[in-house]
């Protein structure tokens, strides 16, 4: 049986450094048998990969890929608290926020980018919300947070 780290590697992915908080919070916190991540933006190499609203400046396909980056950042934040991703029993809940043009209604398909990656890495399904919003920090198109159960 492979570990979450092995599955990430098989997907050609490596965990990035944990993204530094943009304000007064921590990237993730453990409470009992759960870890809660703060909202993660599509930041790589210290840079926000894209700005704008999905359905206007950002295509749904681009936003789907950005949601994967958010999920990867959330996994890095999760690992910073638990140390070993094999300690994760599963992802319980994912919340995805999509900065949307008023006419855009495909938020669930955008957040699938995060959900599908998390499902592959942790081999399971989770509860989820996909919410359209007017604006996100730094004009990011997508933000993802999660709750994980720890063994």
mmCIF file of C-alpha atoms in Angstrom:
data_model
loop_
_atom_site.group_PDB
_atom_site.id
_atom_site.type_symbol
_atom_site.label_atom_id
_atom_site.label_comp_id
_atom_site.label_asym_id
_atom_site.label_seq_id
_atom_site.Cartn_x
_atom_site.Cartn_y
_atom_site.Cartn_z
ATOM 1 C CA UNK A 1 0.000 0.000 0.000
ATOM 2 C CA UNK A 2 1.476 3.354 -1.000
ATOM 3 C CA UNK A 3 1.584 6.458 1.140
ATOM 4 C CA UNK A 4 0.058 9.837 0.254
ATOM 5 C CA UNK A 5 3.595 11.075 -0.440
ATOM 6 C CA UNK A 6 4.127 8.156 -2.856
ATOM 7 C CA UNK A 7 0.863 8.965 -4.625
ATOM 8 C CA UNK A 8 1.886 12.633 -4.942
ATOM 9 C CA UNK A 9 5.198 11.555 -6.429
ATOM 10 C CA UNK A 10 3.441 9.191 -8.856
ATOM 11 C CA UNK A 11 1.375 12.183 -10.026
ATOM 12 C CA UNK A 12 4.611 14.081 -10.667
ATOM 13 C CA UNK A 13 3.914 16.474 -7.792
ATOM 14 C CA UNK A 14 6.073 17.633 -4.920
ATOM 15 C CA UNK A 15 4.826 19.456 -1.861
ATOM 16 C CA UNK A 16 5.764 23.121 -1.866
ATOM 17 C CA UNK A 17 6.912 25.073 1.148
ATOM 18 C CA UNK A 18 3.993 26.167 3.301
ATOM 19 C CA UNK A 19 2.675 29.499 2.064
ATOM 20 C CA UNK A 20 3.293 32.218 4.623
ATOM 21 C CA UNK A 21 0.102 33.715 6.066
ATOM 22 C CA UNK A 22 -1.047 37.000 4.546
ATOM 23 C CA UNK A 23 -2.475 38.263 7.861
ATOM 24 C CA UNK A 24 -2.942 37.238 11.527
ATOM 25 C CA UNK A 25 -3.501 33.465 11.309
ATOM 26 C CA UNK A 26 -1.615 30.183 10.970
ATOM 27 C CA UNK A 27 -1.667 27.928 7.884
ATOM 28 C CA UNK A 28 -3.179 24.986 9.802
ATOM 29 C CA UNK A 29 -4.154 24.018 13.322
ATOM 30 C CA UNK A 30 -4.916 20.704 15.001
ATOM 31 C CA UNK A 31 -7.908 20.306 17.294
ATOM 32 C CA UNK A 32 -8.337 16.795 18.655
ATOM 33 C CA UNK A 33 -8.451 14.312 15.789
ATOM 34 C CA UNK A 34 -8.815 16.991 13.100
ATOM 35 C CA UNK A 35 -6.598 19.465 11.295
ATOM 36 C CA UNK A 36 -8.173 22.597 9.853
ATOM 37 C CA UNK A 37 -6.275 24.463 7.161
ATOM 38 C CA UNK A 38 -6.666 28.132 6.514
ATOM 39 C CA UNK A 39 -7.790 29.117 3.047
ATOM 40 C CA UNK A 40 -5.005 28.452 0.541
ATOM 41 C CA UNK A 41 -4.527 30.553 -2.576
ATOM 42 C CA UNK A 42 -2.957 29.416 -5.869
ATOM 43 C CA UNK A 43 0.517 30.570 -4.880
ATOM 44 C CA UNK A 44 3.652 28.876 -6.224
ATOM 45 C CA UNK A 45 7.202 30.062 -5.695
ATOM 46 C CA UNK A 46 5.888 32.933 -3.579
ATOM 47 C CA UNK A 47 3.782 34.312 -6.436
ATOM 48 C CA UNK A 48 0.038 34.333 -7.024
ATOM 49 C CA UNK A 49 -0.283 32.455 -10.330
ATOM 50 C CA UNK A 50 -3.260 34.371 -11.727
ATOM 51 C CA UNK A 51 -5.713 37.100 -10.759
ATOM 52 C CA UNK A 52 -9.237 37.941 -11.816
ATOM 53 C CA UNK A 53 -12.725 36.521 -11.906
ATOM 54 C CA UNK A 54 -13.599 33.094 -13.259
ATOM 55 C CA UNK A 55 -15.807 33.480 -16.301
ATOM 56 C CA UNK A 56 -14.166 36.809 -17.195
ATOM 57 C CA UNK A 57 -10.348 37.101 -16.975
ATOM 58 C CA UNK A 58 -9.872 33.467 -15.907
ATOM 59 C CA UNK A 59 -11.270 30.482 -17.798
ATOM 60 C CA UNK A 60 -12.957 27.627 -15.933
ATOM 61 C CA UNK A 61 -10.152 25.325 -17.123
ATOM 62 C CA UNK A 62 -7.483 27.648 -15.722
ATOM 63 C CA UNK A 63 -9.414 27.913 -12.447
ATOM 64 C CA UNK A 64 -9.646 24.105 -12.212
ATOM 65 C CA UNK A 65 -5.836 23.907 -12.432
ATOM 66 C CA UNK A 66 -5.479 26.740 -9.897
ATOM 67 C CA UNK A 67 -7.742 24.824 -7.496
ATOM 68 C CA UNK A 68 -5.240 21.936 -7.712
ATOM 69 C CA UNK A 69 -2.466 24.327 -6.663
ATOM 70 C CA UNK A 70 -4.617 25.484 -3.737
ATOM 71 C CA UNK A 71 -5.139 21.845 -2.696
ATOM 72 C CA UNK A 72 -1.407 21.138 -2.940
ATOM 73 C CA UNK A 73 -0.764 24.138 -0.690
ATOM 74 C CA UNK A 74 -3.406 22.839 1.743
ATOM 75 C CA UNK A 75 -1.691 19.431 1.804
ATOM 76 C CA UNK A 76 1.613 21.176 2.601
ATOM 77 C CA UNK A 77 -0.063 23.077 5.459
ATOM 78 C CA UNK A 78 -1.602 19.823 6.703
ATOM 79 C CA UNK A 79 1.767 18.059 6.623
ATOM 80 C CA UNK A 80 3.366 20.927 8.559
ATOM 81 C CA UNK A 81 1.080 20.018 11.471
ATOM 82 C CA UNK A 82 1.038 16.193 11.292
ATOM 83 C CA UNK A 83 4.572 15.578 10.005
ATOM 84 C CA UNK A 84 3.690 12.420 8.077
ATOM 85 C CA UNK A 85 0.736 12.360 5.682
ATOM 86 C CA UNK A 86 0.245 8.664 6.458
ATOM 87 C CA UNK A 87 -1.249 9.917 9.735
ATOM 88 C CA UNK A 88 -4.180 11.356 7.762
ATOM 89 C CA UNK A 89 -7.176 9.018 7.979
ATOM 90 C CA UNK A 90 -8.954 11.065 5.328
ATOM 91 C CA UNK A 91 -10.161 14.425 4.151
ATOM 92 C CA UNK A 92 -13.489 15.159 5.831
ATOM 93 C CA UNK A 93 -14.531 18.459 4.238
ATOM 94 C CA UNK A 94 -13.342 20.804 1.509
ATOM 95 C CA UNK A 95 -14.555 24.351 0.996
ATOM 96 C CA UNK A 96 -13.714 26.051 -2.271
ATOM 97 C CA UNK A 97 -14.298 29.732 -2.936
ATOM 98 C CA UNK A 98 -14.419 30.892 -6.545
ATOM 99 C CA UNK A 99 -14.189 34.605 -7.379
ATOM 100 C CA UNK A 100 -16.807 34.637 -10.108
ATOM 101 C CA UNK A 101 -18.100 36.855 -12.850
ATOM 102 C CA UNK A 102 -21.802 37.405 -12.013
ATOM 103 C CA UNK A 103 -22.859 35.176 -14.918
ATOM 104 C CA UNK A 104 -20.553 32.272 -13.977
ATOM 105 C CA UNK A 105 -22.254 29.253 -12.356
ATOM 106 C CA UNK A 106 -19.630 26.518 -12.734
ATOM 107 C CA UNK A 107 -18.114 26.742 -9.244
ATOM 108 C CA UNK A 108 -18.515 22.985 -8.578
ATOM 109 C CA UNK A 109 -16.498 22.092 -11.681
ATOM 110 C CA UNK A 110 -13.719 24.514 -10.686
ATOM 111 C CA UNK A 111 -13.455 23.082 -7.159
ATOM 112 C CA UNK A 112 -13.303 19.583 -8.682
ATOM 113 C CA UNK A 113 -9.648 20.439 -9.368
ATOM 114 C CA UNK A 114 -9.004 20.351 -5.624
ATOM 115 C CA UNK A 115 -11.392 17.487 -4.851
ATOM 116 C CA UNK A 116 -10.035 15.173 -7.529
ATOM 117 C CA UNK A 117 -6.424 15.744 -6.445
ATOM 118 C CA UNK A 118 -7.297 15.177 -2.776
ATOM 119 C CA UNK A 119 -9.233 12.044 -3.709
ATOM 120 C CA UNK A 120 -6.222 10.629 -5.566
ATOM 121 C CA UNK A 121 -3.738 11.467 -2.822
ATOM 122 C CA UNK A 122 -5.836 10.353 0.164
ATOM 123 C CA UNK A 123 -7.950 7.737 -1.662
ATOM 124 C CA UNK A 124 -11.391 8.734 -0.500
ATOM 125 C CA UNK A 125 -14.332 11.063 -0.874
ATOM 126 C CA UNK A 126 -15.180 14.095 1.233
ATOM 127 C CA UNK A 127 -18.030 16.500 1.897
ATOM 128 C CA UNK A 128 -17.672 19.782 0.021
ATOM 129 C CA UNK A 129 -18.960 23.264 -0.585
ATOM 130 C CA UNK A 130 -18.179 25.270 -3.735
ATOM 131 C CA UNK A 131 -19.077 28.916 -3.217
ATOM 132 C CA UNK A 132 -19.074 31.781 -5.692
ATOM 133 C CA UNK A 133 -17.827 35.062 -4.229
ATOM 134 C CA UNK A 134 -17.285 38.604 -5.492
ATOM 135 C CA UNK A 135 -13.600 38.857 -4.597
ATOM 136 C CA UNK A 136 -10.851 36.925 -2.800
ATOM 137 C CA UNK A 137 -7.612 38.120 -1.170
ATOM 138 C CA UNK A 138 -5.097 39.581 -3.643
ATOM 139 C CA UNK A 139 -7.763 39.181 -6.377
ATOM 140 C CA UNK A 140 -7.117 35.420 -6.475
ATOM 141 C CA UNK A 141 -9.590 33.438 -8.590
ATOM 142 C CA UNK A 142 -9.783 30.455 -6.191
ATOM 143 C CA UNK A 143 -9.227 29.659 -2.511
ATOM 144 C CA UNK A 144 -9.457 26.220 -0.885
ATOM 145 C CA UNK A 145 -9.548 25.085 2.741
ATOM 146 C CA UNK A 146 -9.951 21.618 4.187
ATOM 147 C CA UNK A 147 -10.564 19.601 7.310
ATOM 148 C CA UNK A 148 -8.645 16.342 7.719
ATOM 149 C CA UNK A 149 -9.143 13.526 10.207
ATOM 150 C CA UNK A 150 -5.945 12.300 11.851
ATOM 151 C CA UNK A 151 -5.324 8.751 13.084
#
